[in-house]
CSV table of C-alpha atoms in Angstrom, one decimal:
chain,number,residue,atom,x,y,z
Q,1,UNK,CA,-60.6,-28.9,38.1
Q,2,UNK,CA,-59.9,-26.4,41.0
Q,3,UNK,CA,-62.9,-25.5,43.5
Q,4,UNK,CA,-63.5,-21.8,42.8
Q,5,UNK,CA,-64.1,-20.2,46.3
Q,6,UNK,CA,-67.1,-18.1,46.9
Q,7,UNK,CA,-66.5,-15.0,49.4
Q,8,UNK,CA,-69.2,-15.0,52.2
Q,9,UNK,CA,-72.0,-12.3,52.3
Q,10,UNK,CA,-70.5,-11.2,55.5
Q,11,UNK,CA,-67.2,-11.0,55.0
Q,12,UNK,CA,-65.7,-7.3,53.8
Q,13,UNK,CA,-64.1,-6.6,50.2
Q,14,UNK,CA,-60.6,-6.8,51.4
Q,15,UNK,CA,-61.0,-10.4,53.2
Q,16,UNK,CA,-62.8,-11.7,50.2
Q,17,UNK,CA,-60.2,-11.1,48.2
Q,18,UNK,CA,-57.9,-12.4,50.2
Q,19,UNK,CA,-60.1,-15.5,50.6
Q,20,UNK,CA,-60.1,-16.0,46.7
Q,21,UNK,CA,-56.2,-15.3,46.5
Q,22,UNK,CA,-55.6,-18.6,48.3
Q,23,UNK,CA,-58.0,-20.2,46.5
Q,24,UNK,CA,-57.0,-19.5,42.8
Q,25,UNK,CA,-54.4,-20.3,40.9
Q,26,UNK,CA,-51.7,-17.8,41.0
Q,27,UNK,CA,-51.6,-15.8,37.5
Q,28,UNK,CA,-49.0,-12.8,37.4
Q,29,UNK,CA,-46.2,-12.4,39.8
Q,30,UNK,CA,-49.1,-11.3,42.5
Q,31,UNK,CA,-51.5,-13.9,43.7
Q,32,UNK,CA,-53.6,-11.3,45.6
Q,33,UNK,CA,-54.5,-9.8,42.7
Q,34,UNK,CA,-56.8,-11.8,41.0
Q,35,UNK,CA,-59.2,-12.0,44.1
Q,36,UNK,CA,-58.9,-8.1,44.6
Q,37,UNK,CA,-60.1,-8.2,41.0
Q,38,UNK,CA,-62.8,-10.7,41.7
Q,39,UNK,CA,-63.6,-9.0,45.0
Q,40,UNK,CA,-64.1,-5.5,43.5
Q,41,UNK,CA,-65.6,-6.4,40.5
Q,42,UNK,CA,-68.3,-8.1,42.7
Q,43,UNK,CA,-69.5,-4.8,44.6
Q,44,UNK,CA,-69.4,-2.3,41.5
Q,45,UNK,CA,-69.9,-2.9,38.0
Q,46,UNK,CA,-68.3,0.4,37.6
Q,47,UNK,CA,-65.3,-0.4,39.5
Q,48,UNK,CA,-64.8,-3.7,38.0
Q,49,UNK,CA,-64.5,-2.6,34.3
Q,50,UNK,CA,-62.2,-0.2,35.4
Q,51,UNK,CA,-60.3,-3.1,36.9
Q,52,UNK,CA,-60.9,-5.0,33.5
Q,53,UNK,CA,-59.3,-2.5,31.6
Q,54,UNK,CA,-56.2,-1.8,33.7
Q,55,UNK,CA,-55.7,-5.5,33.5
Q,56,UNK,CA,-56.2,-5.8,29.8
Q,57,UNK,CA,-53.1,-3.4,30.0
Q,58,UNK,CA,-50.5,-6.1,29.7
Q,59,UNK,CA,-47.3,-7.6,28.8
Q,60,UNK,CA,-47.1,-11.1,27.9
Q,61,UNK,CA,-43.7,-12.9,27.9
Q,62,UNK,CA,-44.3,-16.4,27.1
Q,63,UNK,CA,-46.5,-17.8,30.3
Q,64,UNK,CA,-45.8,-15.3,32.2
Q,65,UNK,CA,-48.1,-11.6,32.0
Q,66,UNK,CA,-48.1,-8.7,33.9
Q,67,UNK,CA,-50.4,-6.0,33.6
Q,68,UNK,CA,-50.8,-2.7,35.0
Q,69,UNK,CA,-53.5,-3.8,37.6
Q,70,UNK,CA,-50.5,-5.8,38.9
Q,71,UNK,CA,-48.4,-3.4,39.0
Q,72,UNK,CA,-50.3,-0.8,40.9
Q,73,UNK,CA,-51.4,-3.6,43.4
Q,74,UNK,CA,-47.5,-4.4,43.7
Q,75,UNK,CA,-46.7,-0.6,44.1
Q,76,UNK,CA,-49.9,-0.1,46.6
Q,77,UNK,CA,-48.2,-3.4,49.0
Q,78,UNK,CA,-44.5,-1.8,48.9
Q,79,UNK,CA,-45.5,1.8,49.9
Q,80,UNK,CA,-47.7,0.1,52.4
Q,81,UNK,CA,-45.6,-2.0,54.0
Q,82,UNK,CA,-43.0,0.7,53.6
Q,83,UNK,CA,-45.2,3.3,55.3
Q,84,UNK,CA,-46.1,0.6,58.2
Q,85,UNK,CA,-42.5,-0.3,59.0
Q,86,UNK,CA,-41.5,3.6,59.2
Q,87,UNK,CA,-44.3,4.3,61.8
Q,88,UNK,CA,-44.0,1.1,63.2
Q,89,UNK,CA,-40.2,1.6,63.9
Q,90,UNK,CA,-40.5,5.4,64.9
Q,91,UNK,CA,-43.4,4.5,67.4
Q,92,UNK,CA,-41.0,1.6,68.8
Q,93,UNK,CA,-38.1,4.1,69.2
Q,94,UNK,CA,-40.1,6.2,71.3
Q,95,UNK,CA,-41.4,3.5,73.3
Q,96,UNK,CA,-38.0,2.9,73.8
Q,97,UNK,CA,-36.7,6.2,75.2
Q,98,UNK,CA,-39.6,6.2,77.6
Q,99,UNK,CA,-37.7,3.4,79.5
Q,100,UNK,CA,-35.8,5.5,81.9
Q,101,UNK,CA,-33.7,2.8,83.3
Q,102,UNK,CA,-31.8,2.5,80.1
Q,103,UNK,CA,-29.0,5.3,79.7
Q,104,UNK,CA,-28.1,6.9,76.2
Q,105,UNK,CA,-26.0,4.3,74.9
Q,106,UNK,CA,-28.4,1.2,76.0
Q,107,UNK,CA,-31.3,3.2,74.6
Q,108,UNK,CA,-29.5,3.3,70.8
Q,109,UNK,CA,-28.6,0.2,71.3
Q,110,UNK,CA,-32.1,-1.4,71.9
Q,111,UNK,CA,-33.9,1.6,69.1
Q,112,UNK,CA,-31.1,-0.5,66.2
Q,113,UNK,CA,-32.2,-3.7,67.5
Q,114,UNK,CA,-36.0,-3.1,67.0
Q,115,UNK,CA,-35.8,-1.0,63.9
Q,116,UNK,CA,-33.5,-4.6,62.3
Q,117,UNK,CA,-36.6,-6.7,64.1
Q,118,UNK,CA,-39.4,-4.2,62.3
Q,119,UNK,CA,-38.0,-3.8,59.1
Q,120,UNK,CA,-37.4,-7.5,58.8
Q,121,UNK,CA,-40.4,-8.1,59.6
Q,122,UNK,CA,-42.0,-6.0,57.2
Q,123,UNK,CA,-40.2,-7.7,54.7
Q,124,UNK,CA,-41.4,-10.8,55.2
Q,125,UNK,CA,-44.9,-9.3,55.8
Q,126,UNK,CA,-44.2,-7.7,51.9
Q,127,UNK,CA,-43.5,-11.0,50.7
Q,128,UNK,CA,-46.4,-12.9,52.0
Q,129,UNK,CA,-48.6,-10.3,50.7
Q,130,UNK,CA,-47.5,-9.9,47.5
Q,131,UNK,CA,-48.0,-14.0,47.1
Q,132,UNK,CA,-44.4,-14.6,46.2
Q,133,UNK,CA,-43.5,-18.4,47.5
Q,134,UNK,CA,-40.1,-18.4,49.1
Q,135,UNK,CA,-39.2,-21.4,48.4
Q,136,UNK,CA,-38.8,-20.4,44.3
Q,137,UNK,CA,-36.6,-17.8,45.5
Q,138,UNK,CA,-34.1,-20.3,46.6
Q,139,UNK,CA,-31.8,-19.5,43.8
Q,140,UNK,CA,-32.4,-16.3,44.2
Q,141,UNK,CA,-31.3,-16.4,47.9
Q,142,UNK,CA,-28.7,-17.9,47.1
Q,143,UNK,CA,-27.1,-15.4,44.6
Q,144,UNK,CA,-28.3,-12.9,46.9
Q,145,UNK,CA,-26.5,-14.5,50.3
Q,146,UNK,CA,-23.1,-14.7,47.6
Q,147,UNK,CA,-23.6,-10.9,46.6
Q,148,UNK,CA,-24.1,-10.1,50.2
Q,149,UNK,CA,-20.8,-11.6,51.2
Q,150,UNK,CA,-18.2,-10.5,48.2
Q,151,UNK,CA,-20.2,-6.9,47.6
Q,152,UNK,CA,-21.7,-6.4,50.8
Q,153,UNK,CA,-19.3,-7.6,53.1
Q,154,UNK,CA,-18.0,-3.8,54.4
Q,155,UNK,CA,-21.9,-2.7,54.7
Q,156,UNK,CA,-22.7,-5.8,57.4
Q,157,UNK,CA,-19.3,-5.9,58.8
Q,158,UNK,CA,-20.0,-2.3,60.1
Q,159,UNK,CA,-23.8,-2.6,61.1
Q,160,UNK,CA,-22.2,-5.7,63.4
Q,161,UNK,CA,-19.4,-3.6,64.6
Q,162,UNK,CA,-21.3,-0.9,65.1
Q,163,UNK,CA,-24.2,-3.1,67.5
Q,164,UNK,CA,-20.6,-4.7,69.0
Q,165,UNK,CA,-19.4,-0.9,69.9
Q,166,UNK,CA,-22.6,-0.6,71.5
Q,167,UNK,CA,-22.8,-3.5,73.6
Q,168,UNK,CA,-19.3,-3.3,74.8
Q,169,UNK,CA,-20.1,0.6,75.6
Q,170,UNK,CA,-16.0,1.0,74.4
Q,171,UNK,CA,-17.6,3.9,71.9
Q,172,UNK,CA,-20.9,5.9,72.9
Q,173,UNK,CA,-22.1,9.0,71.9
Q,174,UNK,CA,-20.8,11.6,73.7
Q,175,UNK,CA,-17.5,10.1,74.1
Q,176,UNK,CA,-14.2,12.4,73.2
Q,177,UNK,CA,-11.6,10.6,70.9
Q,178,UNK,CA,-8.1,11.4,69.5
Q,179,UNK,CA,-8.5,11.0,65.5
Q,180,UNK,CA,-6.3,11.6,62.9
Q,181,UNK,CA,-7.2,13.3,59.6
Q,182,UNK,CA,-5.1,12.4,55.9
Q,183,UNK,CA,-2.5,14.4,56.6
Q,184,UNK,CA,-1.3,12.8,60.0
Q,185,UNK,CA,-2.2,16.0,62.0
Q,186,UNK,CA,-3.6,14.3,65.4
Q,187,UNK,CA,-6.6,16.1,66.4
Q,188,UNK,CA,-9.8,15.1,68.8
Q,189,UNK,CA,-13.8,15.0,68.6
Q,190,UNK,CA,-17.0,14.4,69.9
Q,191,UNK,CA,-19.2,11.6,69.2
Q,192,UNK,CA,-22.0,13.0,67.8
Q,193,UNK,CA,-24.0,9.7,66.4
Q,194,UNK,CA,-23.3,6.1,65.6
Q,195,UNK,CA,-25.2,5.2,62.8
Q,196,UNK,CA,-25.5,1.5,60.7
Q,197,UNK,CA,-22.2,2.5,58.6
Q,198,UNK,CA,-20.3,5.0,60.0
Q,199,UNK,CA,-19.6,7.0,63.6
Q,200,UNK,CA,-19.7,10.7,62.8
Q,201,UNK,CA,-17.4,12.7,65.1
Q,202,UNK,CA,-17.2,16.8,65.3
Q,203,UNK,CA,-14.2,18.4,66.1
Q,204,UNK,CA,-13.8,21.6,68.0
Q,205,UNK,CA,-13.6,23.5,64.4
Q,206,UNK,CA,-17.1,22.0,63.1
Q,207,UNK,CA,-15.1,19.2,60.9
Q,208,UNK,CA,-17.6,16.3,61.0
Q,209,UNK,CA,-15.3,13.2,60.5
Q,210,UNK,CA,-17.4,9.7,59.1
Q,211,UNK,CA,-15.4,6.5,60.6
Q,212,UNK,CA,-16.6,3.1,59.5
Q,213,UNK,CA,-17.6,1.2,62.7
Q,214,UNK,CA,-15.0,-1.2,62.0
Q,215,UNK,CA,-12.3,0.6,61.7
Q,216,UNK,CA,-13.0,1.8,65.6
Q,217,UNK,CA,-13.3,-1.8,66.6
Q,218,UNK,CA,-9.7,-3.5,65.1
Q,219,UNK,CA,-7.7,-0.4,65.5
Q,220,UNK,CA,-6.5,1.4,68.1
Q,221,UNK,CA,-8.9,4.1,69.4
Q,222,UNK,CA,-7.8,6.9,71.9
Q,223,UNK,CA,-10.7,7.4,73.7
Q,224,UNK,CA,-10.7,10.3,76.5
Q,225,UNK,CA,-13.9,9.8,78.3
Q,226,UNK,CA,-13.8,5.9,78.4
Q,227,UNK,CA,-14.0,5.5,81.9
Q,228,UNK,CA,-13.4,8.9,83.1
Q,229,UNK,CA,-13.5,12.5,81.8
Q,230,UNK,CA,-11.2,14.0,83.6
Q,231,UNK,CA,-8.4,14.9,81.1
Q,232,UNK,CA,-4.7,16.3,82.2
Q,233,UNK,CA,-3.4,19.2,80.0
Q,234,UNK,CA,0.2,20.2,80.5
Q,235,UNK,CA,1.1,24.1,79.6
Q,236,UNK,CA,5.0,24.3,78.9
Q,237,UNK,CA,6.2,27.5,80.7
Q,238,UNK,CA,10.2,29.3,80.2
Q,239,UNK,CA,11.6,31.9,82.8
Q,240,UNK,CA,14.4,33.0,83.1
Q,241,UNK,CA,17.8,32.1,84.6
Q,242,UNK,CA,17.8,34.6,86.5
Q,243,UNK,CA,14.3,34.5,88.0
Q,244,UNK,CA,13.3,33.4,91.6
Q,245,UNK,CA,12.1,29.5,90.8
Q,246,UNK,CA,9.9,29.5,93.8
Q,247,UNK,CA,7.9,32.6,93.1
Q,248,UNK,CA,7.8,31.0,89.8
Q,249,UNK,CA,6.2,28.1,90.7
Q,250,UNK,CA,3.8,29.9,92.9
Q,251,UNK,CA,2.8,32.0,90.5
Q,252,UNK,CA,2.1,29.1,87.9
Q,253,UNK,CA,-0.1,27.3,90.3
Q,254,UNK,CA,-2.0,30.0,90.8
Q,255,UNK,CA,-2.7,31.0,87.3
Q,256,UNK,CA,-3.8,27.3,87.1
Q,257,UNK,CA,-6.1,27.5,90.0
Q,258,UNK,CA,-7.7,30.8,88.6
Q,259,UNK,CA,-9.0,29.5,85.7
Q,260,UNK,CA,-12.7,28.2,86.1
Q,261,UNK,CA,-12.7,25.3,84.1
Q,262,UNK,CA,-9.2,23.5,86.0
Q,263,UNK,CA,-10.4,21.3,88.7
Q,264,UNK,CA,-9.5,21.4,92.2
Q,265,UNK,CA,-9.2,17.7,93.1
Q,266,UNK,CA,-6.7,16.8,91.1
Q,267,UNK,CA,-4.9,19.7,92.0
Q,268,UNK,CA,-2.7,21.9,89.3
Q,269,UNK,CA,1.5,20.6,89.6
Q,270,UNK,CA,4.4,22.3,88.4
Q,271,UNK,CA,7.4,20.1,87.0
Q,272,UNK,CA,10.7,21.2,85.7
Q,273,UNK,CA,11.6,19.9,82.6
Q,274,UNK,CA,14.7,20.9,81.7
Q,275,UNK,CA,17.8,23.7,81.3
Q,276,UNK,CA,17.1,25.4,78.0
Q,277,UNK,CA,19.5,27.1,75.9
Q,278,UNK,CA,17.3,30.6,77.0
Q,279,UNK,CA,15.5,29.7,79.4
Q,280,UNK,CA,14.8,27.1,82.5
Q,281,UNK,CA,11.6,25.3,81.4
Q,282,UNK,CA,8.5,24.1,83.5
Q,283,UNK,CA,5.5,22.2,82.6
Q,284,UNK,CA,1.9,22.9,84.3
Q,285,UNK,CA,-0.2,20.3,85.0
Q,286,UNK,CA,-3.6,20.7,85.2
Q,287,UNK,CA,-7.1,18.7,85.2
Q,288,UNK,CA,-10.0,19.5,83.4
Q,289,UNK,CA,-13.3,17.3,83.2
Q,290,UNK,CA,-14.8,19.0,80.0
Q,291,UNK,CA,-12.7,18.1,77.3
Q,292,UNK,CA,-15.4,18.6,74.7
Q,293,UNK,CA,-15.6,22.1,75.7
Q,294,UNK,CA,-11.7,22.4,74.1
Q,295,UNK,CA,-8.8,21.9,75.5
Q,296,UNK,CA,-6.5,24.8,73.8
Q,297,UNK,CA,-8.4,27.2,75.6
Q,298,UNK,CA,-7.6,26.3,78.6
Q,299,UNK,CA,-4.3,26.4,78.2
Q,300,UNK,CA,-4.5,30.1,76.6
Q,301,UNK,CA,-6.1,30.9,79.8
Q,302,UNK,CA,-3.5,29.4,82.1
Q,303,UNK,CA,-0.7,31.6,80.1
Q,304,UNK,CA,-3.1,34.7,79.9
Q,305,UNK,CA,-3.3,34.8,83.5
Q,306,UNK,CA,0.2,33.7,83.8
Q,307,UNK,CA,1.7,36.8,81.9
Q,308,UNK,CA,-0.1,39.2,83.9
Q,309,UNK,CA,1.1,37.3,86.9
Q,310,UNK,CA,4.9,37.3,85.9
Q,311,UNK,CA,4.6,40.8,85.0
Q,312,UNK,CA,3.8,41.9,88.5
Q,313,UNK,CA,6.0,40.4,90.2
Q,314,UNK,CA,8.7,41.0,88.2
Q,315,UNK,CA,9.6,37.2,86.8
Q,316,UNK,CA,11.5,38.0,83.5
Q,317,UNK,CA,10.2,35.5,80.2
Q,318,UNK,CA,13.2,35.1,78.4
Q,319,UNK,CA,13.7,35.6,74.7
Q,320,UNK,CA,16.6,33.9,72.3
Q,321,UNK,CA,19.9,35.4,72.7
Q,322,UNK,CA,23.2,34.7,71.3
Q,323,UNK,CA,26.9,35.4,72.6
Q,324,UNK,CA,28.9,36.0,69.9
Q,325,UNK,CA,32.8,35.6,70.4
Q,326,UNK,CA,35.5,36.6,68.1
Q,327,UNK,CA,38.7,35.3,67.9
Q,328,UNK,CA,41.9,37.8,67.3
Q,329,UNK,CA,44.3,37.6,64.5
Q,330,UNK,CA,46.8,39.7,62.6
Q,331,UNK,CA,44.7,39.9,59.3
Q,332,UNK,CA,41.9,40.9,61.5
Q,333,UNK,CA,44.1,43.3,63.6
Q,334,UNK,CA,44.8,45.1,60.2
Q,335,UNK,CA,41.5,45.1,58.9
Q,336,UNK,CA,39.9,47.0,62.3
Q,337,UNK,CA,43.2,49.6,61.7
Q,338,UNK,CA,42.6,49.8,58.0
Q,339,UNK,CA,38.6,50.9,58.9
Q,340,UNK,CA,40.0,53.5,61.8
Q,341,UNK,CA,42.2,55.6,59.5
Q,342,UNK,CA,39.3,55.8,56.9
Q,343,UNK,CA,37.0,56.9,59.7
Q,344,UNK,CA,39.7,59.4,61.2
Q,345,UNK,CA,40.3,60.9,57.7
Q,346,UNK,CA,36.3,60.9,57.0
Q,347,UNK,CA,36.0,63.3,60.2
Q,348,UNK,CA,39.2,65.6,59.0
């Protein structure tokens, strides 16, 4: 026969029923619940056949019973625990960012890695409160570690990539990239966030893009602030063939210099490309250090200021033109004589 425990006269309702939840033999699928039971139903009679009567609520499956005293103690653990690891993990994320020798990306880095400590912990802390002996769940654990790697295999593989992304600092928020939506069209974004599954990137039209972590980490990723923000934008310029190229040039590297946003140091270049079939063709280059400000603004501003430029000194912009040349023959010959007499007799 088992040694009921007696709770002391000292000790308070919750660690008496803790102290006859070690003690008694487990009954139910919570083994704290009998000595909360006993615990209660010691300090008030009134209390206690409430108690009785929420247990007497119950379903019986062969040897094993639950009844709806357990369940409310089960429900009053989970949103307990649930509650604790939230604060818990919000007041450790703040502690966090109160370390000002981290920067941004070492801060997320360290607020992921105690929320996973926390919430595993809390799990743990749920189990051994609720009575449940880990080492019956070992088939359990077992189906649970197989489901984890055939059905959860994506959902880990991008929490790790993401905490790898992180360490490596190759990806941080704040960072501009070059992505690529379904139809091929290349286009760029900001990092906004890099959450457990997915790194959210906003392009310059509000399109928020969701990349799984992993896919950042085994492909290729054009990344425009990796270890510098300085970006180079090039502005294809025509003039024509019959333009003074100097003042051309001049006048291109001015327009580049006027605009606020091109930087100084790299200065602005002009390059000829090539002989067009209209036009002699030049390329500005210019240096920016905001890219996630835009980068086809820019370049409307270099030809904005450009046009008005061009236009006061008198460089012409060319426009398509054809020569058209036609060859002489007799049936033509006839044809333009034919049209002559009809117009000569038309004016008669």
């Amino acid at each position: 026969m088992q040694a009921e425990a007696t709770p002391t006269p000292t000790a308070t309702p919750v660690e008496q029923a803790w102290s006859l939840a070690e003690t008694a033999p487990e009954q139910g699928p919570v083994a704290a619940a009998e000595g909360i039971k006993e615990a209660v139903s010691s300090k008030s009679e009134t209390v206690g056949s409430i108690v009785d009567t929420l247990d007497g609520l119950a379903l019986s499956l062969g040897d094993f019973r639950i009844s709806l005293f357990d369940v409310l103690v089960v429900g009053s653990i989970i949103v307990g625990v649930i509650a604790f690891a939230w604060f818990a993990s919000k007041l450790a994320r703040r502690l966090v960012r109160r370390v000002t020798r981290l920067d941004g990306t070492q801060q997320l880095l360290a607020e992921k890695i105690v929320s996973i400590v926390v919430w595993a912990a809390a799990f743990f802390l749920g189990i051994d409160l609720l009575g449940i002996d880990l080492t019956a769940l070992a088939v359990f654990s077992g189906a649970f570690g197989l489901a984890i790697g055939f059905g959860l295999q994506k959902t880990f593989g991008n929490l790790i990539a993401g905490i790898i992304l992180l360490m490596d600092r190759s990806i941080k928020p704040g960072d501009v990239i070059a992505i690529a939506d379904q139809a091929g069209n290349e286009t760029f974004g900001q990092i906004r966030k890099i959450g457990i599954r997915a790194v959210s990137v906003t392009t310059r039209d509000q399109r928020e893009y969701l990349i799984p972590n992993e896919n950042l980490m085994i492909n290729q990723v054009e990344n425009w602030s990796y270890s510098s923000k300085n970006v180079r934008i090039q502005v294809p310029v025509g003039i024509s063939y019959e333009a003074d190229i100097d003042l051309a040039e001049k006048l291109m590297l001015q327009a580049a210099k006027d605009c606020d946003r091109v930087l100084s140091a790299p200065p602005p270049t002009v390059w000829m490309s090539d002989y067009g079939d209209n036009s002699v063709n030049f390329i500005i280059h210019c240096w920016i250090q905001d890219p996630e400000e835009g980068v086809g603004n820019v370049r409307s501003a270099v030809l904005k200021k450009l046009w008005w430029l061009f236009k006061e000194n008198g460089v012409e912009i060319p426009f398509p033109q054809r020569d058209l040349h036609i060859r002489s023959s007799d049936q033509l010959d006839r044809l333009l004589e034919i049209m002559d007499r009809k117009d000569a007799a038309k004016s008669k």
